PDB file of N, CA and C in Angstrom:
ATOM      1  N   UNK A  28      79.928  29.245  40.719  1.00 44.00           N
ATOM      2  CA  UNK A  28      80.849  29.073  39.620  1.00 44.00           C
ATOM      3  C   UNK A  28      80.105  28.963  38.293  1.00 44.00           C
ATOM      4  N   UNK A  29      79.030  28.154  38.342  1.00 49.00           N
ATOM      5  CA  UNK A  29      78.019  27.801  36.892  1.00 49.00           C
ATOM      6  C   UNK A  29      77.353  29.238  36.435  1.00 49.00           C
ATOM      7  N   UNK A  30      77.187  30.370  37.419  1.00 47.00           N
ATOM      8  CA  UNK A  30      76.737  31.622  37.084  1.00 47.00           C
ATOM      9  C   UNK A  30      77.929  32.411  36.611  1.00 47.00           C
ATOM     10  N   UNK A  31      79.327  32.570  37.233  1.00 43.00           N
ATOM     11  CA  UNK A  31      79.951  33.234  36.965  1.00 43.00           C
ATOM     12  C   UNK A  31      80.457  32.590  35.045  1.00 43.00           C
ATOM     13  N   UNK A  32      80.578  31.420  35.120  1.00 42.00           N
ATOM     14  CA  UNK A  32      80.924  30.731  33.777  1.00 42.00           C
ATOM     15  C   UNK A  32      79.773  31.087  32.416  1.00 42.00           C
ATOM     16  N   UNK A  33      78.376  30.592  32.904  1.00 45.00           N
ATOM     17  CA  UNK A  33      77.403  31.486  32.178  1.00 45.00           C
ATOM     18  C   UNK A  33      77.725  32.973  31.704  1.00 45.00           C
ATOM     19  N   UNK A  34      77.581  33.626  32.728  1.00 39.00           N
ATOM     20  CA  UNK A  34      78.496  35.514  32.556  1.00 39.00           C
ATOM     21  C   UNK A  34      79.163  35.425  31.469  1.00 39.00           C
ATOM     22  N   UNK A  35      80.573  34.594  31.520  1.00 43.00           N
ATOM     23  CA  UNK A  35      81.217  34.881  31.458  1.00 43.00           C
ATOM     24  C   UNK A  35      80.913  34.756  29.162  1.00 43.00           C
ATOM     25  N   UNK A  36      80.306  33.315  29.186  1.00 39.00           N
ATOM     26  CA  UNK A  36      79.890  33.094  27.846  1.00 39.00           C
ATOM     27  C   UNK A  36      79.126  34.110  27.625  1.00 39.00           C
ATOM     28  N   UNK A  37      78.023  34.976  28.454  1.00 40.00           N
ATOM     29  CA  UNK A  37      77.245  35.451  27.527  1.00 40.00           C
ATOM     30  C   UNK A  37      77.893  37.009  27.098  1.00 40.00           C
ATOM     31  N   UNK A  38      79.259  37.388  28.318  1.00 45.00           N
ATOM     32  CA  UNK A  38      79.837  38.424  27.763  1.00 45.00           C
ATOM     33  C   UNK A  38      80.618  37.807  26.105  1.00 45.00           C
ATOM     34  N   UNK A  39      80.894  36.484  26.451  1.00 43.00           N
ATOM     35  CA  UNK A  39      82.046  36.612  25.175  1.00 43.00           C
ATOM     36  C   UNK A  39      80.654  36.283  23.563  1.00 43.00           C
ATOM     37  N   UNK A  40      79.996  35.991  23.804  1.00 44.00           N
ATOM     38  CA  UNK A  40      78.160  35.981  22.701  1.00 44.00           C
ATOM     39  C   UNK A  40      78.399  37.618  22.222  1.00 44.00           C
ATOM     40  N   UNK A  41      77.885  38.837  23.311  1.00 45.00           N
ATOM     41  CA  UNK A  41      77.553  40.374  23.130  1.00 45.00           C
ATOM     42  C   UNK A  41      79.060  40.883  22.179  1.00 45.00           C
ATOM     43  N   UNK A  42      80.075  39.964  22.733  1.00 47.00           N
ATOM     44  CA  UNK A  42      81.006  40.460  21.547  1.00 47.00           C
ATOM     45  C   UNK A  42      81.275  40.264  20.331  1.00 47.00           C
ATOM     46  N   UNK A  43      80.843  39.138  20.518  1.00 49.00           N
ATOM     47  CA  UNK A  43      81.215  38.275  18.619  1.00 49.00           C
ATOM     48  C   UNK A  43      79.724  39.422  17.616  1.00 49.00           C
ATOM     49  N   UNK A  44      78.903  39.692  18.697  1.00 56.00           N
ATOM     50  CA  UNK A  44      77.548  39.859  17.853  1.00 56.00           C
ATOM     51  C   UNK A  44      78.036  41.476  17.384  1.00 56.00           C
ATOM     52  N   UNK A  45      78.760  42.201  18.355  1.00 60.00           N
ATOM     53  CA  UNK A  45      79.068  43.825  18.297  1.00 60.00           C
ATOM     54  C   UNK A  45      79.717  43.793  17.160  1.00 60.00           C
ATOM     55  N   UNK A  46      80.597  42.810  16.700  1.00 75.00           N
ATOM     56  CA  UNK A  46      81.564  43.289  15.380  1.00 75.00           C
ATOM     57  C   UNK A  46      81.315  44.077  13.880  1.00 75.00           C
ATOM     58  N   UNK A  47      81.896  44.896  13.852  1.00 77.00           N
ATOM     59  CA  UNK A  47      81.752  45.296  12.606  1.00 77.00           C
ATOM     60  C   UNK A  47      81.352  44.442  11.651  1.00 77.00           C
ATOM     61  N   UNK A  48      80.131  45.072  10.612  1.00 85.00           N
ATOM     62  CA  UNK A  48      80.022  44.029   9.507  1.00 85.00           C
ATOM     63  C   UNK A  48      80.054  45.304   8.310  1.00 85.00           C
ATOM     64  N   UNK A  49      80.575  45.190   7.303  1.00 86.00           N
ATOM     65  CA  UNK A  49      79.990  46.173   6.331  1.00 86.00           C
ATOM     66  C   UNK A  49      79.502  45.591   4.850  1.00 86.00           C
ATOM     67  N   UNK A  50      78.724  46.071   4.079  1.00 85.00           N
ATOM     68  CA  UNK A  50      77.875  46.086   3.277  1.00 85.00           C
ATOM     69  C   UNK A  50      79.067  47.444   2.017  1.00 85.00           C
ATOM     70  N   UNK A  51      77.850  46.359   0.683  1.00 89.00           N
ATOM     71  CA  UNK A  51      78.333  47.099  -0.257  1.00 89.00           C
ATOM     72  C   UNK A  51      77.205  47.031  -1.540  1.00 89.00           C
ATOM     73  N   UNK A  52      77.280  48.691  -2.100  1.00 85.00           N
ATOM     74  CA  UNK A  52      76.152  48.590  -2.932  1.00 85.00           C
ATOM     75  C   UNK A  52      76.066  49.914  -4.003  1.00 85.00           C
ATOM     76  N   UNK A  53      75.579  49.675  -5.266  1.00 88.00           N
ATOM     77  CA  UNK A  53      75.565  50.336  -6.133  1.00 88.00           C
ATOM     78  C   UNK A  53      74.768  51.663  -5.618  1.00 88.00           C
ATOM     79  N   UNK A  54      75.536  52.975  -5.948  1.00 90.00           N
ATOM     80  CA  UNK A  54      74.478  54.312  -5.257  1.00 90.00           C
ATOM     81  C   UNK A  54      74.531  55.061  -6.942  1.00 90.00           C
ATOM     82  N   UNK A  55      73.238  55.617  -7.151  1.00 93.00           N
ATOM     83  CA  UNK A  55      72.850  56.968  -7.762  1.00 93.00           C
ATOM     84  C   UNK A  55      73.839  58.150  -7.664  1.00 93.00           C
ATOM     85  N   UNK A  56      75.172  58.736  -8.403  1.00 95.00           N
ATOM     86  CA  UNK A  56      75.350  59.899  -7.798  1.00 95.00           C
ATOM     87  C   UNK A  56      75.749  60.867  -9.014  1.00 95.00           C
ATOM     88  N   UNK A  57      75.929  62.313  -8.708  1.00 96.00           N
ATOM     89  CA  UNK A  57      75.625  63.085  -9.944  1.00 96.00           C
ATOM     90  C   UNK A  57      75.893  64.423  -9.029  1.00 96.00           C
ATOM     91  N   UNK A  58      76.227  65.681 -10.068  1.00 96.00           N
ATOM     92  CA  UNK A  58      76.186  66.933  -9.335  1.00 96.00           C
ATOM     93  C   UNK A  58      74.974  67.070  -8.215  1.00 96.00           C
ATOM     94  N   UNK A  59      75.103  68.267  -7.408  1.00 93.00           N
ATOM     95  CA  UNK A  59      74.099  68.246  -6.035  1.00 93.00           C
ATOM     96  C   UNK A  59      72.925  69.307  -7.372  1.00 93.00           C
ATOM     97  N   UNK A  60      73.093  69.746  -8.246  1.00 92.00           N
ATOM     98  CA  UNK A  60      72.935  70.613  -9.027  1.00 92.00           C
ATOM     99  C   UNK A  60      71.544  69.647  -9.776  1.00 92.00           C
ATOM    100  N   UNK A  61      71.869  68.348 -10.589  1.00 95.00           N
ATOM    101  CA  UNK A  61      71.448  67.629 -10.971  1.00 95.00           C
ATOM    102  C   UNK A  61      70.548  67.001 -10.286  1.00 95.00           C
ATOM    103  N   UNK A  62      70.847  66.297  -8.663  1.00 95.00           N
ATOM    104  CA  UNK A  62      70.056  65.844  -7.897  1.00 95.00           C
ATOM    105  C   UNK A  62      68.483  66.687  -7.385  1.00 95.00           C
ATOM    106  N   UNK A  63      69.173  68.117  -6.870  1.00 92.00           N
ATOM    107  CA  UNK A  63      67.989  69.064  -6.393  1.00 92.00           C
ATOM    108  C   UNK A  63      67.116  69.287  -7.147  1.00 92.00           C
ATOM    109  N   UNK A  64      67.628  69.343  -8.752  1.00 93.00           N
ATOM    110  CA  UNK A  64      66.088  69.415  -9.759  1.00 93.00           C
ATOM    111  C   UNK A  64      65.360  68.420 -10.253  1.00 93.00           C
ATOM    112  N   UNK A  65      66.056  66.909  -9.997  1.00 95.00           N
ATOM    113  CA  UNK A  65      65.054  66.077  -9.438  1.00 95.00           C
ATOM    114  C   UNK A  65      64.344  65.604  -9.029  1.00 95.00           C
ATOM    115  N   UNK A  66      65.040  66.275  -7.900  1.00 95.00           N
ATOM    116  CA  UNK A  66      63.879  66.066  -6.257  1.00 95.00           C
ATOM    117  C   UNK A  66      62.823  67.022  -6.563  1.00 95.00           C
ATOM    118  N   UNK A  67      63.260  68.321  -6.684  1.00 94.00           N
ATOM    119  CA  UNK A  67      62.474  68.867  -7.081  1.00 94.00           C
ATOM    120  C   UNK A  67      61.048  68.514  -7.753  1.00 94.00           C
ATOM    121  N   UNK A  68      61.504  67.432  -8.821  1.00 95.00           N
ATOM    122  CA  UNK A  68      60.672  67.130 -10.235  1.00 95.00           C
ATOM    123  C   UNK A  68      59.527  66.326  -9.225  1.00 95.00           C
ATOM    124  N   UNK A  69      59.901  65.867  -8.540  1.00 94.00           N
ATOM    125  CA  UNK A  69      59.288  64.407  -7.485  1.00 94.00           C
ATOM    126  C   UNK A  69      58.378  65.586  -6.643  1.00 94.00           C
ATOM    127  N   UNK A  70      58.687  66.782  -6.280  1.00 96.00           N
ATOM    128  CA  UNK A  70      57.766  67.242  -5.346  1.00 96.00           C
ATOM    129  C   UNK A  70      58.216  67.241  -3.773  1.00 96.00           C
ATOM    130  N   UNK A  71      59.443  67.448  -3.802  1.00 96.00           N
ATOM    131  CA  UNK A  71      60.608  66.501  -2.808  1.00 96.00           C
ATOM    132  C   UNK A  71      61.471  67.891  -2.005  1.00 96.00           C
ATOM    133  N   UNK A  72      61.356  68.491  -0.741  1.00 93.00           N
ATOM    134  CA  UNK A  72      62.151  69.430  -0.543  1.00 93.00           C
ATOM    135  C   UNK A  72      62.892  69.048   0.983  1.00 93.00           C
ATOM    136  N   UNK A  73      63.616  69.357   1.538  1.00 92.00           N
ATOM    137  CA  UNK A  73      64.754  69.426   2.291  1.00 92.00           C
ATOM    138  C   UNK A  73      63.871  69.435   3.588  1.00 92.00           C
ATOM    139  N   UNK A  74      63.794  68.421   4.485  1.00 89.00           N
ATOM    140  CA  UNK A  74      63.197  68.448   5.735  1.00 89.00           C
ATOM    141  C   UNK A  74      64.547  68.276   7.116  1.00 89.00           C
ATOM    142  N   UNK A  75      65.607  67.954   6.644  1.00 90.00           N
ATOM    143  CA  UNK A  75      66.466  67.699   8.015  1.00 90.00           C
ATOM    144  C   UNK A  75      67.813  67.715   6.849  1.00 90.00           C
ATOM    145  N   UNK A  76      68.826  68.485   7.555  1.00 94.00           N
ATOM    146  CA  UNK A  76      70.109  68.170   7.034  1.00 94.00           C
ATOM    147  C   UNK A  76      71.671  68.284   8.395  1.00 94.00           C
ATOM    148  N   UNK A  77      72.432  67.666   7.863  1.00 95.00           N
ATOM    149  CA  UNK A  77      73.295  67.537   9.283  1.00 95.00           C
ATOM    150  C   UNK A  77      75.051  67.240   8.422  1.00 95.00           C
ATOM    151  N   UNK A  78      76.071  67.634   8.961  1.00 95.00           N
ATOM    152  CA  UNK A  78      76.834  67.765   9.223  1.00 95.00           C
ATOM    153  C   UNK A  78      77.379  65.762   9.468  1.00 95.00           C
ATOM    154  N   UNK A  79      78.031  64.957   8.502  1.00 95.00           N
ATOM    155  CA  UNK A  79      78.703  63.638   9.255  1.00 95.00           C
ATOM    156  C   UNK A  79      80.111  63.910   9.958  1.00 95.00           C
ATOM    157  N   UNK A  80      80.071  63.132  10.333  1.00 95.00           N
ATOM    158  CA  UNK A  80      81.893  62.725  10.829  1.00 95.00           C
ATOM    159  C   UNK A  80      83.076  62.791  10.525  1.00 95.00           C
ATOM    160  N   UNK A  81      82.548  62.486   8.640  1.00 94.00           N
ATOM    161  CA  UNK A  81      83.838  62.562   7.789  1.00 94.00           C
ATOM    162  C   UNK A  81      83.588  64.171   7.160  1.00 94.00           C
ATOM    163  N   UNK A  82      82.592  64.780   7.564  1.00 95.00           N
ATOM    164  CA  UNK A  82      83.030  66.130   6.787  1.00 95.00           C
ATOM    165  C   UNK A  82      81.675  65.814   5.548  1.00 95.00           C
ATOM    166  N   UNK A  83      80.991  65.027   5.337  1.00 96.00           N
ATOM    167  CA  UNK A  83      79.966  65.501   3.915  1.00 96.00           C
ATOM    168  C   UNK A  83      78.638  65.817   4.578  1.00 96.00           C
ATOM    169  N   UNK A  84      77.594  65.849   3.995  1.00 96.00           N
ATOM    170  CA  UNK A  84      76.242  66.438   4.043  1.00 96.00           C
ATOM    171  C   UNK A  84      75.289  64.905   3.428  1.00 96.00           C
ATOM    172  N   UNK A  85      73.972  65.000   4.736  1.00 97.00           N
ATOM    173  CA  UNK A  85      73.207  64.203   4.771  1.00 97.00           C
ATOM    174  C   UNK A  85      72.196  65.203   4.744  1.00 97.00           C
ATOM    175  N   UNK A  86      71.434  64.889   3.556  1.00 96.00           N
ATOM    176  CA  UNK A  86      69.734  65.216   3.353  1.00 96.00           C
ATOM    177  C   UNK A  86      68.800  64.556   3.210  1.00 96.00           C
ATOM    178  N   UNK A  87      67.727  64.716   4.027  1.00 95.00           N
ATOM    179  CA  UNK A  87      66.567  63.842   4.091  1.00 95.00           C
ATOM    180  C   UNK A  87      65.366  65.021   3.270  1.00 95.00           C
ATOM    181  N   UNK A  88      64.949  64.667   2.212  1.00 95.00           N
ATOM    182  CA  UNK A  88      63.656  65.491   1.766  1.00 95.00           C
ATOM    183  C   UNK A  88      62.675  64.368   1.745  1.00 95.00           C
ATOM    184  N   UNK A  89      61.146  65.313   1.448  1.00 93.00           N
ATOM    185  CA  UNK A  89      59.979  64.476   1.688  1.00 93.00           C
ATOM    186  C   UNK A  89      58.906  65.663   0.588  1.00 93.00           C
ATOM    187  N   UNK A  90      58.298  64.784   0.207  1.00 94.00           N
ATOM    188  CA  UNK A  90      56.934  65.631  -0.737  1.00 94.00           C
ATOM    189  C   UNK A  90      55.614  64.896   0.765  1.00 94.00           C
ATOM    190  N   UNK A  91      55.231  65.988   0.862  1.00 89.00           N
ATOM    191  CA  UNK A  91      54.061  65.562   2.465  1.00 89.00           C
ATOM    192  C   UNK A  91      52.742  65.444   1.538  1.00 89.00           C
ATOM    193  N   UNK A  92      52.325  65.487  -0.123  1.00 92.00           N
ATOM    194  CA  UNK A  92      51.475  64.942  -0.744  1.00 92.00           C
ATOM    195  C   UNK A  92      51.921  63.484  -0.866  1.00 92.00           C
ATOM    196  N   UNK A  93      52.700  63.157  -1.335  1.00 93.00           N
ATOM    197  CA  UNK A  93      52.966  61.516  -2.043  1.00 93.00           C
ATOM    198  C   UNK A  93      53.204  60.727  -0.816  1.00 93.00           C
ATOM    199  N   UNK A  94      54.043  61.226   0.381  1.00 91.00           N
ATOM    200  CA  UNK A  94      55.053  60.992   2.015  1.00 91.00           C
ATOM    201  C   UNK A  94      56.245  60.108   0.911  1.00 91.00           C
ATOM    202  N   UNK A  95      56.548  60.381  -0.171  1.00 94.00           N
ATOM    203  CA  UNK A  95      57.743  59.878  -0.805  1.00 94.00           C
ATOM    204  C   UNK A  95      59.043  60.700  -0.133  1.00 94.00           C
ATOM    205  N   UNK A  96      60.051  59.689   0.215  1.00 95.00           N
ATOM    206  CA  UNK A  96      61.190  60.692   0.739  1.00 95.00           C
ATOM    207  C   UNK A  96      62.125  60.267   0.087  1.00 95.00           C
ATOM    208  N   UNK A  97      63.519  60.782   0.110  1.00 96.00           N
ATOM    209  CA  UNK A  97      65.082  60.578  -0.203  1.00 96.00           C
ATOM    210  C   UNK A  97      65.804  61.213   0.797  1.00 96.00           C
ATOM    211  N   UNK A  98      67.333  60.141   1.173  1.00 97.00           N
ATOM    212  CA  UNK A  98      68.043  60.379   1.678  1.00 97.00           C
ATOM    213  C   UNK A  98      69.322  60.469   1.132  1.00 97.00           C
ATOM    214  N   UNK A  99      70.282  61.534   0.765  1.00 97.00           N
ATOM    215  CA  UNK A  99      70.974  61.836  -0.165  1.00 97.00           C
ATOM    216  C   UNK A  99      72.503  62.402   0.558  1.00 97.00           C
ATOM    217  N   UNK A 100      73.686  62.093   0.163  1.00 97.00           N
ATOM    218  CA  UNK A 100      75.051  62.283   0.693  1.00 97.00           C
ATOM    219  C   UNK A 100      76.107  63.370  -0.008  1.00 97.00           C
ATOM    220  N   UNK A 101      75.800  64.918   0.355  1.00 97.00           N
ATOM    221  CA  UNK A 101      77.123  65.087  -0.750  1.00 97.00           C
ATOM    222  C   UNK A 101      78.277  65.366   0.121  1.00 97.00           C
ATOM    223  N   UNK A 102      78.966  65.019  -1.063  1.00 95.00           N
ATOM    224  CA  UNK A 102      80.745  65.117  -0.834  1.00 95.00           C
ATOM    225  C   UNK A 102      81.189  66.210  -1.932  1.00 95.00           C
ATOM    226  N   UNK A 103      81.574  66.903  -1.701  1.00 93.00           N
ATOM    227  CA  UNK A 103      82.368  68.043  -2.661  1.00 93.00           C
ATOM    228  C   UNK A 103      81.396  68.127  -3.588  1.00 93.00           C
ATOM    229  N   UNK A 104      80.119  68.864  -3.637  1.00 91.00           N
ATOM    230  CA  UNK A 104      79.443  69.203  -4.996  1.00 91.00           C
ATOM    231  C   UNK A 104      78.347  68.099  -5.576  1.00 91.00           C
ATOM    232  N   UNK A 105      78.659  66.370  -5.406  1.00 96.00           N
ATOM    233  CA  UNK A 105      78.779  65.439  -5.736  1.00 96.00           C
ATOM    234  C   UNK A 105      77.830  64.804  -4.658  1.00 96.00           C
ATOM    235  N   UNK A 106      76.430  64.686  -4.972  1.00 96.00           N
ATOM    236  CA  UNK A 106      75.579  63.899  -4.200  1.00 96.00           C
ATOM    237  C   UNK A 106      75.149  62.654  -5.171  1.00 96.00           C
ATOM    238  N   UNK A 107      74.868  61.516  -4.117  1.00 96.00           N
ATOM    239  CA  UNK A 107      74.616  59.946  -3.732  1.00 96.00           C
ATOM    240  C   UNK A 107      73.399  60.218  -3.167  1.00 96.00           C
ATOM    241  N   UNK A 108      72.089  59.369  -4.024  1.00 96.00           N
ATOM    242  CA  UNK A 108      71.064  58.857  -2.996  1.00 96.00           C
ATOM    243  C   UNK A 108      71.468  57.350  -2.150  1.00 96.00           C
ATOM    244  N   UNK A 109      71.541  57.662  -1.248  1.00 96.00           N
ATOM    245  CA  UNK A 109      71.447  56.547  -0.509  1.00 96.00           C
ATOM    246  C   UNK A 109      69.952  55.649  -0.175  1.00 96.00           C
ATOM    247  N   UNK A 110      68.971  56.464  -0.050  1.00 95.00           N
ATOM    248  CA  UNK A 110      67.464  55.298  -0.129  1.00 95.00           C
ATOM    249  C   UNK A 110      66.844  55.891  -0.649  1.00 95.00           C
ATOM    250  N   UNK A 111      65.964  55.323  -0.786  1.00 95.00           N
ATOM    251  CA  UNK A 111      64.433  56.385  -1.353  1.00 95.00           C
ATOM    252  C   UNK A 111      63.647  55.608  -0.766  1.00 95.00           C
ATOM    253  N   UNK A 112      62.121  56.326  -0.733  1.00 94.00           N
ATOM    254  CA  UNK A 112      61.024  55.460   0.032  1.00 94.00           C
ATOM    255  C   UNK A 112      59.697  55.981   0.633  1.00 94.00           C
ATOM    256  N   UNK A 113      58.745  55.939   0.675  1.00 92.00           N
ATOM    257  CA  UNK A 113      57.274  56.009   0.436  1.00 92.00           C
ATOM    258  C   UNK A 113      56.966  55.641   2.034  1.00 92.00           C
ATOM    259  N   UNK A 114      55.812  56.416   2.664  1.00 87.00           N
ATOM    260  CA  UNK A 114      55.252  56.170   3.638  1.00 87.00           C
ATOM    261  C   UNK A 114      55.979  56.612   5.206  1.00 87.00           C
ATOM    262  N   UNK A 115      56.538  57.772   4.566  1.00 75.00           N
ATOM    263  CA  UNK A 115      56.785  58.546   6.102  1.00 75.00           C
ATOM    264  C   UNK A 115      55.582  58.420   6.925  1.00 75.00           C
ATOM    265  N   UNK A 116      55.713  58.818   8.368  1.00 68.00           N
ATOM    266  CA  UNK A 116      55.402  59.501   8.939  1.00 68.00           C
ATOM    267  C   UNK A 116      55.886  60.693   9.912  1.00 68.00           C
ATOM    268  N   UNK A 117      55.203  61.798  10.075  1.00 61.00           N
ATOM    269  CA  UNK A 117      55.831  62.946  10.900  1.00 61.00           C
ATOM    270  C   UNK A 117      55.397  63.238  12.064  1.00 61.00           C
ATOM    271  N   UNK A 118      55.870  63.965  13.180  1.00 60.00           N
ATOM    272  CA  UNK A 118      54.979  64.811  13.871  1.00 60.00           C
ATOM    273  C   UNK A 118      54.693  65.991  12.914  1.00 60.00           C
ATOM    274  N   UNK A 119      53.861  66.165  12.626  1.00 63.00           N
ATOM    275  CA  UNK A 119      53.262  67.516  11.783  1.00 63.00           C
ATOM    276  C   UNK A 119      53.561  68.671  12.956  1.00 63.00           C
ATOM    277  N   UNK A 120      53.150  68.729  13.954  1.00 64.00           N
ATOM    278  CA  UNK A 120      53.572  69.898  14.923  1.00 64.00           C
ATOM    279  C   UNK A 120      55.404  70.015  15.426  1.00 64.00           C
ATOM    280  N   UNK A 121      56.190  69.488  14.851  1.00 64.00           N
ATOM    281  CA  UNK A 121      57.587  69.449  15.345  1.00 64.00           C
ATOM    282  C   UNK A 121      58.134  70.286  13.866  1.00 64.00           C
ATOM    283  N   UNK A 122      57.210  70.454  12.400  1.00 63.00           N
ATOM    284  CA  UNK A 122      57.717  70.977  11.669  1.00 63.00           C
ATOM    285  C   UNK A 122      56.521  72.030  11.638  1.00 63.00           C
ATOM    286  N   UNK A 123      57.528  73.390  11.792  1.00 67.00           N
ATOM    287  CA  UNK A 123      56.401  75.115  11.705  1.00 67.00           C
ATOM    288  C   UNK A 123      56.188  75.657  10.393  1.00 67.00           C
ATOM    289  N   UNK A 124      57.900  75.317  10.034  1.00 66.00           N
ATOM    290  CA  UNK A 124      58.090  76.157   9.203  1.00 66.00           C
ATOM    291  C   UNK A 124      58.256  75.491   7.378  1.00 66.00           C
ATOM    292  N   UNK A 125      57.948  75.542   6.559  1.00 65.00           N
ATOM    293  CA  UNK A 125      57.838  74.770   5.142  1.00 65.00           C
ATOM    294  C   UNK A 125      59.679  75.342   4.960  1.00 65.00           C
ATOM    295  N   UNK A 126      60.204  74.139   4.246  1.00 64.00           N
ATOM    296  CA  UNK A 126      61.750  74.331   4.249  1.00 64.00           C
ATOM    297  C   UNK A 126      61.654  74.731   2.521  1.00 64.00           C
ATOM    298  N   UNK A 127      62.534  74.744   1.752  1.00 68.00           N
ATOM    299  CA  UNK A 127      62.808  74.948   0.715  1.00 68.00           C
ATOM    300  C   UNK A 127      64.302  74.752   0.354  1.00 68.00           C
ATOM    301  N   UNK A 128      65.080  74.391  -1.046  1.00 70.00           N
ATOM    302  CA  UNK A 128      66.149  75.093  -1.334  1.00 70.00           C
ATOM    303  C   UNK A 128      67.209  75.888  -0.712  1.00 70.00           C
ATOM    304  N   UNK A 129      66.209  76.915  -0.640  1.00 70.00           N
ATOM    305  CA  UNK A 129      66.830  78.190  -0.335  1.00 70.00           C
ATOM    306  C   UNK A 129      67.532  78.297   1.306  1.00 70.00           C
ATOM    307  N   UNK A 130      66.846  77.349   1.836  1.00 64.00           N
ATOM    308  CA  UNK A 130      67.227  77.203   3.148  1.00 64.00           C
ATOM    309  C   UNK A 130      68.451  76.610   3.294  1.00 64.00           C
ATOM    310  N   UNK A 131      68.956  75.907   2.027  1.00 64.00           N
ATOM    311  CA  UNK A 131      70.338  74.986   2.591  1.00 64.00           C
ATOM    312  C   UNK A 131      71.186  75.074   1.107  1.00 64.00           C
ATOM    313  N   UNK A 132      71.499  76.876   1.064  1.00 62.00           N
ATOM    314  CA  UNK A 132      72.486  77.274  -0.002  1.00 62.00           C
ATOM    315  C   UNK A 132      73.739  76.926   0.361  1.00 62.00           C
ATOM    316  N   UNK A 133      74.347  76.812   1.308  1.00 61.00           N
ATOM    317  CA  UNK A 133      75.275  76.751   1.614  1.00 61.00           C
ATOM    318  C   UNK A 133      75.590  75.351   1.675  1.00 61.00           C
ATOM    319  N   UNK A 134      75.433  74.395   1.038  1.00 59.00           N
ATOM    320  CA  UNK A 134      75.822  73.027   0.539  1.00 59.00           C
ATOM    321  C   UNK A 134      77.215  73.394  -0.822  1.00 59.00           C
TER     322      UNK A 134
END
């Protein structure tokens, strides 16, 4: 009984801890137009981009001189940095090919 009662607290602990929490915070945002010649300016080009849930665009760029990166959100035209930050690391052999711009016109 003292095991099943234990169980039973540490299932009802894993739930209180699962709950949603959300956060709130001032973001950077501006045409995707404005942002890219930024990044640009930084030395900063397009290493991973993906498709969210709600329908916008997540970009991760990186300058592999500085390992300075940004992670950036657009919605209709209209990109948000969400972080910025120094000290990547990569597998250097998982990337072949040097990305650019040009690779992700279709934003």
């Amino acid at each position: 009984m003292k095991n099943l009662l234990a169980l039973a607290l540490l299932f009802v602990s894993i739930s209180i801890n699962a709950e949603m929490r959300t956060a709130t915070k001032d973001l950077a945002c501006d045409s995707i137009d404005v942002v890219i010649s930024e990044l640009k300016n930084y030395g900063e080009n397009p290493i991973i981009m993906g498709k969210t849930s709600v329908g916008s665009t997540v970009i991760t760029t990186l300058n592999p001189k500085t390992s300075t990166w940004t992670i950036i959100e657009v919605i209709d035209k209209l990109a948000c940095v969400l972080a910025v930050g120094e000290g990547i690391k990569l597998n250097q052999e998982f990337f072949k090919k040097e990305t650019s711009w040009k690779d992700f016109a279709s934003i």
